[in-house]
């Protein structure tokens, strides 16, 4: 992910002295981590490069606030996550999720998941991922982020708390709310499939 | 485990297998563009914030000053005029003598 040997302290010092080459090095070193977060939480219709650029600009703007209490890449991760969630919050309208609107492979995948009728095939993973993101799109941005970090990225409550700044009780509440909404959605889909 | 939990975990486990295979390399020119934009951003920090508010405060104070002079200009002039009109130079001389 992030190059462990990269000298963040030295680079930050040079960035603070307005060294453009150091700024470029910092962006290059952190790009793989930032783009991974952006791709995992990318709001609809937002270009990933634009969002990554916003994150880096925020990073440079807030550089004076960095106290060094946490490793610099962690601090940037938090900026990345909060920027993504701000973008998701800005997109208030969520597209309606209907069985009939799903592409064939996703409808087949959903049918397979709901009915548990066969072992997954190698090509199912991509359709499952697409379907999963459509389901996550139905959740409130904060709930979506929690369930994505918890279930898909398998992060611990402590890690999620570090990334979002939310306390663990709030994270559990959001996870519970998200799962309940997803359960309701699954039930509706099963009814649509039967009808 | 409930039926939903089982279904959800199956879907998540499958989705997890589809690792994002995009190239994480920095797009050409991206770092240069971001560094240049960052350099063009206004300075931040406690003093920068103070300077920004101080400048705004100065502009607002100047605007209030100009407005105050404009609103009171006519009354200031008429007061001065009245002072001259009401002055009784002969009476004052007689009182002194």
Coordinates of N, CA and C in Angstrom, one line a residue, chain A:
Chain A
X1 N 0.9 -1.2 0.0 CA 0.0 0.0 0.0 C 0.9 1.3 0.0
X2 N 1.1 1.8 1.2 CA 2.0 3.0 1.3 C 3.5 2.5 1.5
X3 N 4.4 3.1 0.8 CA 5.8 2.7 0.8 C 6.3 3.0 2.3
X4 N 6.6 1.9 3.0 CA 7.0 2.0 4.4 C 8.3 2.8 4.5
X5 N 9.2 2.7 3.5 CA 10.5 3.4 3.6 C 10.4 4.9 3.3
X6 N 9.3 5.4 2.9 CA 9.1 6.8 2.5 C 9.3 7.7 3.8
X7 N 10.1 8.7 3.7 CA 10.4 9.6 4.8 C 9.3 10.7 4.8
X8 N 8.2 10.4 5.5 CA 7.1 11.4 5.6 C 7.5 12.6 6.4
X9 N 8.2 12.4 7.5 CA 8.6 13.6 8.3 C 9.5 14.6 7.5
X10 N 10.4 14.0 6.8 CA 11.3 14.9 6.0 C 10.6 15.6 4.9
X11 N 9.7 14.8 4.2 CA 9.0 15.3 3.1 C 8.0 16.4 3.5
X12 N 7.4 16.2 4.7 CA 6.4 17.2 5.2 C 7.2 18.5 5.5
X13 N 8.3 18.3 6.1 CA 9.1 19.5 6.4 C 9.4 20.4 5.1
X14 N 9.8 19.6 4.1 CA 10.1 20.3 2.8 C 8.8 20.9 2.2
X15 N 7.7 20.2 2.3 CA 6.4 20.7 1.8 C 6.1 22.0 2.5
X16 N 6.3 22.1 3.8 CA 6.0 23.3 4.6 C 6.9 24.4 4.2
X17 N 8.0 24.1 3.6 CA 8.9 25.1 3.1 C 8.7 25.5 1.7
X18 N 7.5 25.1 1.2 CA 7.0 25.3 -0.2 C 7.8 24.7 -1.3
X19 N 8.3 23.5 -1.0 CA 9.1 22.7 -2.0 C 8.1 21.9 -2.8
X20 N 8.0 22.3 -4.1 CA 7.0 21.7 -5.0 C 7.3 20.2 -5.3
X21 N 8.6 20.0 -5.4 CA 9.1 18.6 -5.7 C 8.7 17.7 -4.5
X22 N 8.8 18.2 -3.3 CA 8.4 17.4 -2.1 C 6.8 17.2 -2.1
X23 N 6.1 18.2 -2.6 CA 4.6 18.0 -2.7 C 4.3 17.0 -3.7
X24 N 5.0 16.9 -4.8 CA 4.7 15.9 -5.8 C 5.1 14.5 -5.3
X25 N 6.2 14.4 -4.5 CA 6.6 13.1 -4.0 C 5.5 12.6 -3.0
X26 N 5.0 13.6 -2.2 CA 4.0 13.2 -1.2 C 2.7 12.7 -1.8
X27 N 2.3 13.3 -2.9 CA 1.1 12.9 -3.6 C 1.4 11.5 -4.2
X28 N 2.5 11.3 -4.8 CA 2.9 10.1 -5.5 C 2.9 8.9 -4.4
X29 N 3.4 9.2 -3.2 CA 3.6 8.2 -2.2 C 2.2 7.8 -1.6
X30 N 1.3 8.8 -1.5 CA 0.0 8.5 -0.9 C -1.1 8.1 -1.9
X31 N -0.8 8.3 -3.2 CA -1.9 8.0 -4.2 C -2.5 6.6 -4.1
X32 N -1.7 5.6 -4.0 CA -2.3 4.2 -4.0 C -3.3 4.0 -2.9
X33 N -3.0 4.6 -1.7 CA -3.9 4.5 -0.5 C -5.1 5.3 -0.7
X34 N -4.9 6.5 -1.2 CA -6.1 7.4 -1.4 C -7.0 6.9 -2.5
X35 N -6.5 6.4 -3.6 CA -7.3 5.9 -4.7 C -8.1 4.6 -4.3
X36 N -7.5 3.8 -3.4 CA -8.2 2.6 -3.0 C -9.4 3.0 -2.1
X37 N -9.3 4.0 -1.3 CA -10.4 4.5 -0.5 C -11.5 5.1 -1.4
X38 N -11.0 5.9 -2.4 CA -11.9 6.6 -3.3 C -12.7 5.5 -4.1
X39 N -12.0 4.5 -4.6 CA -12.7 3.5 -5.4 C -13.7 2.6 -4.5
X40 N -13.4 2.4 -3.3 CA -14.2 1.7 -2.4 C -15.5 2.4 -2.0
X41 N -15.4 3.8 -2.0 CA -16.5 4.5 -1.5 C -17.0 5.5 -2.5
X42 N -16.6 5.3 -3.8 CA -16.9 6.3 -4.8 C -18.4 6.6 -5.0
X43 N -18.8 7.8 -4.7 CA -20.2 8.2 -5.0 C -20.5 8.1 -6.5
X44 N -21.8 7.8 -6.8 CA -22.2 7.8 -8.2 C -21.8 9.1 -8.9
X45 N -21.5 9.0 -10.2 CA -21.3 10.1 -11.1 C -20.1 11.0 -10.6
X46 N -19.3 10.6 -9.8 CA -18.1 11.4 -9.4 C -16.9 10.7 -9.9
X47 N -16.1 11.5 -10.7 CA -14.9 10.9 -11.3 C -13.9 10.7 -10.2
X48 N -13.3 9.5 -10.2 CA -12.3 9.2 -9.1 C -11.1 10.1 -9.0
X49 N -10.7 10.6 -10.2 CA -9.5 11.4 -10.2 C -9.8 12.8 -9.5
X50 N -11.1 13.3 -9.8 CA -11.5 14.6 -9.2 C -11.6 14.5 -7.7
X51 N -12.1 13.3 -7.3 CA -12.3 13.2 -5.8 C -10.9 13.0 -5.2
X52 N -10.0 12.3 -5.8 CA -8.7 12.1 -5.3 C -8.0 13.5 -5.2
X53 N -8.2 14.3 -6.2 CA -7.6 15.6 -6.2 C -8.1 16.5 -5.0
X54 N -9.4 16.4 -4.8 CA -10.0 17.1 -3.7 C -9.4 16.7 -2.4
X55 N -9.2 15.4 -2.2 CA -8.6 14.9 -1.0 C -7.2 15.4 -0.8
X56 N -6.4 15.4 -1.8 CA -5.0 15.9 -1.7 C -5.0 17.4 -1.4
X57 N -5.9 18.2 -2.1 CA -5.9 19.6 -1.8 C -6.3 19.9 -0.4
X58 N -7.3 19.1 0.2 CA -7.7 19.2 1.6 C -6.5 18.9 2.5
X59 N -5.8 17.9 2.1 CA -4.6 17.5 2.9 C -3.6 18.7 2.9
X60 N -3.3 19.3 1.8 CA -2.4 20.4 1.8 C -2.9 21.6 2.6
X61 N -4.2 21.9 2.4 CA -4.8 23.0 3.1 C -4.7 22.8 4.7
X62 N -4.9 21.6 5.1 CA -4.9 21.3 6.6 C -3.6 20.9 7.1
X63 N -2.6 21.0 6.4 CA -1.3 20.4 6.8 C -0.8 21.0 8.1
X64 N -1.1 22.3 8.4 CA -0.7 22.9 9.6 C -1.4 22.3 10.8
X65 N -2.6 21.6 10.6 CA -3.3 21.0 11.7 C -2.7 19.7 12.1
X66 N -1.9 19.1 11.3 CA -1.3 17.8 11.6 C -0.3 17.9 12.7
X67 N -0.7 17.2 13.8 CA 0.1 17.3 15.0 C 1.1 16.2 15.1
X68 N 1.0 15.1 14.3 CA 1.9 14.0 14.4 C 1.5 13.0 15.4
X69 N 0.3 13.1 15.9 CA -0.2 12.1 16.9 C -0.4 10.7 16.3
X70 N -0.8 10.7 15.1 CA -1.0 9.4 14.3 C -0.1 9.4 13.1
X71 N 0.2 8.2 12.5 CA 1.0 8.3 11.3 C 0.4 9.1 10.2
X72 N 1.2 9.8 9.4 CA 0.6 10.7 8.4 C -0.3 10.0 7.5
X73 N 0.0 8.8 7.0 CA -1.0 8.1 6.0 C -2.4 7.8 6.7
X74 N -2.4 7.6 8.0 CA -3.7 7.4 8.7 C -4.5 8.7 8.7
X75 N -3.7 9.8 9.0 CA -4.4 11.1 9.0 C -5.0 11.4 7.6
X76 N -4.3 11.1 6.6 CA -4.8 11.3 5.2 C -6.0 10.4 4.9
X77 N -5.9 9.1 5.4 CA -7.0 8.2 5.2 C -8.3 8.8 5.7
X78 N -8.2 9.4 6.9 CA -9.4 10.0 7.5 C -9.9 11.1 6.7
X79 N -9.1 11.9 6.1 CA -9.5 13.0 5.2 C -10.2 12.4 4.0
X80 N -9.6 11.3 3.5 CA -10.2 10.6 2.3 C -11.6 10.1 2.6
X81 N -11.7 9.4 3.7 CA -13.0 8.8 4.1 C -14.1 9.9 4.3
X82 N -13.7 11.0 5.0 CA -14.7 12.0 5.3 C -15.1 12.8 4.0
X83 N -14.1 12.9 3.1 CA -14.4 13.6 1.8 C -15.4 12.8 1.0
X84 N -15.2 11.4 1.0 CA -16.1 10.6 0.3 C -17.5 10.6 0.9
X85 N -17.6 10.6 2.2 CA -18.9 10.6 2.8 C -19.6 11.9 2.6
X86 N -18.8 13.0 2.6 CA -19.4 14.3 2.3 C -20.0 14.3 0.9
X87 N -19.3 13.7 0.0 CA -19.8 13.6 -1.4 C -21.1 12.8 -1.5
X88 N -21.1 11.7 -0.7 CA -22.3 10.8 -0.7 C -23.5 11.6 -0.1
X89 N -23.2 12.3 1.0 CA -24.3 13.1 1.6 C -24.8 14.1 0.7
X90 N -24.0 14.7 -0.2 CA -24.4 15.7 -1.1 C -25.4 15.1 -2.2
X91 N -25.2 13.8 -2.4 CA -26.1 13.2 -3.4 C -27.3 12.6 -2.6
X92 N -28.3 13.5 -2.4 CA -29.4 13.1 -1.5 C -30.3 12.1 -2.1
X93 N -30.5 12.2 -3.4 CA -31.5 11.2 -4.0 C -30.8 9.9 -4.3
X94 N -31.4 8.8 -3.8 CA -30.8 7.5 -4.0 C -31.7 6.8 -5.1
X95 N -31.1 6.1 -6.1 CA -31.9 5.5 -7.1 C -32.7 4.4 -6.5
X96 N -33.9 4.2 -7.1 CA -34.8 3.1 -6.6 C -34.2 1.8 -7.0
X97 N -34.3 0.8 -6.2 CA -33.8 -0.5 -6.4 C -34.9 -1.5 -6.7
X98 N -35.0 -1.9 -8.0 CA -36.1 -2.8 -8.4 C -35.5 -4.0 -9.1
X99 N -36.0 -5.2 -8.8 CA -35.6 -6.4 -9.5 C -35.6 -6.2 -11.0
X100 N -36.6 -5.7 -11.5 CA -36.8 -5.6 -13.0 C -35.7 -4.7 -13.6
X101 N -35.1 -3.8 -12.9 CA -34.1 -2.9 -13.5 C -32.7 -3.5 -13.5
X102 N -32.5 -4.6 -12.8 CA -31.2 -5.2 -12.7 C -30.8 -5.8 -14.0
X103 N -29.5 -5.7 -14.4 CA -29.0 -6.4 -15.6 C -29.1 -7.9 -15.3
X104 N -29.1 -8.7 -16.4 CA -29.4 -10.1 -16.3 C -28.4 -10.8 -15.3
X105 N -27.1 -10.5 -15.4 CA -26.2 -11.3 -14.5 C -26.3 -10.9 -13.1
X106 N -26.8 -9.7 -12.8 CA -27.0 -9.3 -11.4 C -28.3 -9.9 -10.8
X107 N -29.3 -9.9 -11.7 CA -30.6 -10.5 -11.3 C -30.3 -12.0 -11.0
X108 N -29.5 -12.6 -11.8 CA -29.2 -14.1 -11.7 C -28.4 -14.3 -10.4
X109 N -27.5 -13.4 -10.1 CA -26.7 -13.4 -8.9 C -27.6 -13.3 -7.6
X110 N -28.5 -12.3 -7.7 CA -29.4 -12.1 -6.6 C -30.3 -13.3 -6.4
X111 N -30.8 -13.9 -7.4 CA -31.6 -15.1 -7.4 C -30.8 -16.2 -6.7
X112 N -29.6 -16.3 -7.1 CA -28.7 -17.4 -6.6 C -28.4 -17.1 -5.1
X113 N -28.2 -15.9 -4.7 CA -27.9 -15.6 -3.3 C -29.2 -15.8 -2.4
X114 N -30.3 -15.4 -3.0 CA -31.6 -15.6 -2.2 C -32.0 -17.0 -2.1
X115 N -31.8 -17.8 -3.2 CA -32.3 -19.1 -3.2 C -31.2 -20.2 -2.7
X116 N -30.0 -19.7 -2.7 CA -28.9 -20.6 -2.3 C -28.9 -22.0 -3.0
X117 N -29.1 -21.9 -4.3 CA -29.3 -23.1 -5.1 C -28.0 -23.8 -5.7
X118 N -27.0 -23.0 -5.8 CA -25.8 -23.6 -6.4 C -24.5 -23.0 -5.9
X119 N -23.4 -23.6 -6.1 CA -22.1 -23.1 -5.7 C -21.7 -21.9 -6.6
X120 N -21.0 -20.9 -6.0 CA -20.7 -19.8 -6.9 C -19.7 -20.1 -8.0
X121 N -19.8 -19.5 -9.1 CA -18.9 -19.7 -10.2 C -17.8 -18.6 -10.2
X122 N -16.7 -18.8 -10.9 CA -15.6 -17.8 -10.8 C -16.1 -16.5 -11.3
X123 N -16.9 -16.4 -12.3 CA -17.4 -15.1 -12.8 C -18.4 -14.4 -12.0
X124 N -18.8 -15.0 -10.9 CA -19.9 -14.4 -10.1 C -19.4 -13.3 -9.2
X125 N -18.1 -13.2 -8.9 CA -17.6 -12.2 -8.0 C -17.9 -10.8 -8.4
X126 N -17.7 -10.5 -9.7 CA -17.9 -9.2 -10.2 C -19.3 -8.8 -10.2
X127 N -20.2 -9.7 -10.6 CA -21.6 -9.4 -10.5 C -22.1 -9.2 -9.1
X128 N -21.5 -10.0 -8.2 CA -21.9 -9.9 -6.7 C -21.4 -8.5 -6.2
X129 N -20.3 -8.1 -6.7 CA -19.8 -6.8 -6.2 C -20.6 -5.6 -6.7
X130 N -21.0 -5.7 -8.0 CA -21.9 -4.7 -8.6 C -23.2 -4.6 -7.9
X131 N -23.7 -5.8 -7.6 CA -25.0 -5.9 -6.9 C -24.9 -5.4 -5.5
X132 N -23.9 -5.7 -4.9 CA -23.7 -5.2 -3.5 C -23.6 -3.7 -3.4
X133 N -22.9 -3.1 -4.4 CA -22.8 -1.6 -4.4 C -24.2 -1.0 -4.7
X134 N -25.0 -1.7 -5.5 CA -26.4 -1.2 -5.7 C -27.2 -1.2 -4.4
X135 N -27.0 -2.3 -3.7 CA -27.7 -2.4 -2.4 C -27.2 -1.4 -1.4
X136 N -25.9 -1.2 -1.4 CA -25.4 -0.2 -0.5 C -25.8 1.2 -0.8
X137 N -26.1 1.5 -2.1 CA -26.6 2.8 -2.5 C -27.9 3.1 -1.9
X138 N -28.6 2.1 -1.4 CA -29.9 2.4 -0.9 C -29.9 2.8 0.6
X139 N -28.7 2.7 1.2 CA -28.5 3.1 2.6 C -28.1 4.6 2.7
X140 N -28.4 5.1 3.9 CA -27.9 6.5 4.2 C -26.4 6.4 4.2
X141 N -25.7 7.5 3.7 CA -24.3 7.5 3.6 C -23.5 7.0 4.8
X142 N -23.9 7.5 6.0 CA -23.1 7.1 7.2 C -23.3 5.6 7.4
X143 N -24.5 5.1 7.3 CA -24.8 3.6 7.5 C -24.1 2.8 6.4
X144 N -24.1 3.3 5.2 CA -23.4 2.6 4.1 C -21.9 2.5 4.4
X145 N -21.3 3.6 4.9 CA -19.9 3.6 5.2 C -19.5 2.5 6.2
X146 N -20.4 2.5 7.3 CA -20.1 1.5 8.4 C -20.2 0.1 7.9
X147 N -21.3 -0.2 7.2 CA -21.5 -1.6 6.7 C -20.4 -2.0 5.7
X148 N -20.0 -1.1 4.9 CA -18.9 -1.4 3.9 C -17.6 -1.6 4.6
X149 N -17.2 -0.8 5.6 CA -16.0 -1.0 6.3 C -16.0 -2.3 7.1
X150 N -17.1 -2.5 7.7 CA -17.3 -3.6 8.6 C -17.3 -5.0 7.9
X151 N -18.2 -5.1 6.9 CA -18.5 -6.4 6.3 C -17.6 -6.6 5.0
X152 N -17.5 -5.6 4.2 CA -16.7 -5.8 2.9 C -15.2 -5.7 3.2
X153 N -14.8 -4.7 3.9 CA -13.4 -4.5 4.2 C -12.9 -5.1 5.5
X154 N -13.8 -5.7 6.2 CA -13.5 -6.5 7.4 C -12.6 -5.7 8.4
X155 N -13.0 -4.4 8.6 CA -12.2 -3.6 9.6 C -12.9 -3.8 11.0
X156 N -12.1 -3.6 12.0 CA -12.6 -3.7 13.4 C -13.3 -2.4 13.7
X157 N -14.0 -2.4 14.9 CA -14.7 -1.2 15.4 C -13.6 -0.1 15.7
X158 N -12.5 -0.6 16.2 CA -11.5 0.4 16.6 C -10.9 1.1 15.3
X159 N -10.7 0.3 14.3 CA -10.2 0.9 13.0 C -11.2 1.8 12.4
X160 N -12.5 1.4 12.4 CA -13.5 2.3 11.9 C -13.6 3.6 12.7
X161 N -13.5 3.4 14.0 CA -13.6 4.6 14.8 C -12.4 5.6 14.5
X162 N -11.3 5.0 14.3 CA -10.1 5.8 13.9 C -10.3 6.5 12.6
X163 N -10.9 5.8 11.7 CA -11.1 6.4 10.3 C -12.2 7.5 10.3
X164 N -13.2 7.3 11.0 CA -14.4 8.2 10.9 C -14.5 9.2 12.1
X165 N -13.9 8.8 13.2 CA -14.0 9.7 14.4 C -15.3 9.4 15.2
X166 N -16.1 8.4 14.8 CA -17.3 8.1 15.5 C -17.0 7.1 16.6
X167 N -17.7 7.2 17.7 CA -17.5 6.2 18.8 C -18.1 4.9 18.4
X168 N -17.6 3.8 19.2 CA -18.0 2.5 18.8 C -19.5 2.2 19.0
X169 N -20.1 2.8 19.9 CA -21.5 2.6 20.1 C -22.3 3.1 18.9
X170 N -21.9 4.3 18.4 CA -22.5 4.9 17.2 C -22.3 4.0 16.0
X171 N -21.1 3.4 15.9 CA -20.9 2.5 14.8 C -21.8 1.3 14.8
X172 N -21.9 0.7 16.0 CA -22.8 -0.4 16.2 C -24.2 -0.1 15.8
X173 N -24.7 1.1 16.3 CA -26.1 1.5 16.0 C -26.3 1.6 14.5
X174 N -25.3 2.2 13.8 CA -25.4 2.4 12.4 C -25.3 1.1 11.6
X175 N -24.5 0.2 12.1 CA -24.4 -1.1 11.5 C -25.8 -1.9 11.7
X176 N -26.4 -1.8 12.8 CA -27.6 -2.4 13.1 C -28.7 -1.8 12.2
X177 N -28.7 -0.5 12.1 CA -29.7 0.2 11.2 C -29.6 -0.2 9.8
X178 N -28.3 -0.3 9.3 CA -28.0 -0.7 7.9 C -28.5 -2.1 7.6
X179 N -28.2 -3.0 8.6 CA -28.5 -4.4 8.3 C -30.1 -4.6 8.3
X180 N -30.7 -3.8 9.2 CA -32.2 -3.9 9.2 C -32.8 -3.4 7.9
X181 N -32.2 -2.3 7.4 CA -32.7 -1.8 6.1 C -32.4 -2.8 4.9
X182 N -31.2 -3.4 5.0 CA -30.9 -4.4 3.9 C -31.8 -5.6 4.0
X183 N -32.1 -6.0 5.2 CA -33.0 -7.1 5.4 C -34.4 -6.8 4.8
X184 N -34.9 -5.6 5.1 CA -36.1 -5.2 4.5 C -36.1 -5.2 3.0
X185 N -35.0 -4.8 2.5 CA -34.8 -4.7 1.0 C -34.8 -6.1 0.4
X186 N -34.1 -7.0 1.1 CA -34.1 -8.4 0.6 C -35.5 -9.0 0.6
X187 N -36.2 -8.7 1.6 CA -37.6 -9.2 1.7 C -38.5 -8.7 0.5
X188 N -38.3 -7.4 0.3 CA -39.0 -6.8 -0.8 C -38.6 -7.4 -2.2
X189 N -37.3 -7.7 -2.3 CA -36.9 -8.3 -3.6 C -37.4 -9.7 -3.7
X190 N -37.5 -10.4 -2.6 CA -38.0 -11.8 -2.7 C -39.5 -11.8 -3.1
X191 N -40.2 -10.8 -2.6 CA -41.6 -10.6 -3.0 C -41.8 -10.3 -4.5
X192 N -40.9 -9.4 -4.9 CA -40.9 -9.0 -6.3 C -40.6 -10.2 -7.2
X193 N -39.7 -11.0 -6.8 CA -39.3 -12.1 -7.6 C -40.4 -13.1 -7.7
X194 N -41.1 -13.3 -6.6 CA -42.3 -14.3 -6.6 C -43.4 -13.8 -7.5
X195 N -43.6 -12.4 -7.5 CA -44.8 -11.9 -8.2 C -44.5 -11.8 -9.7

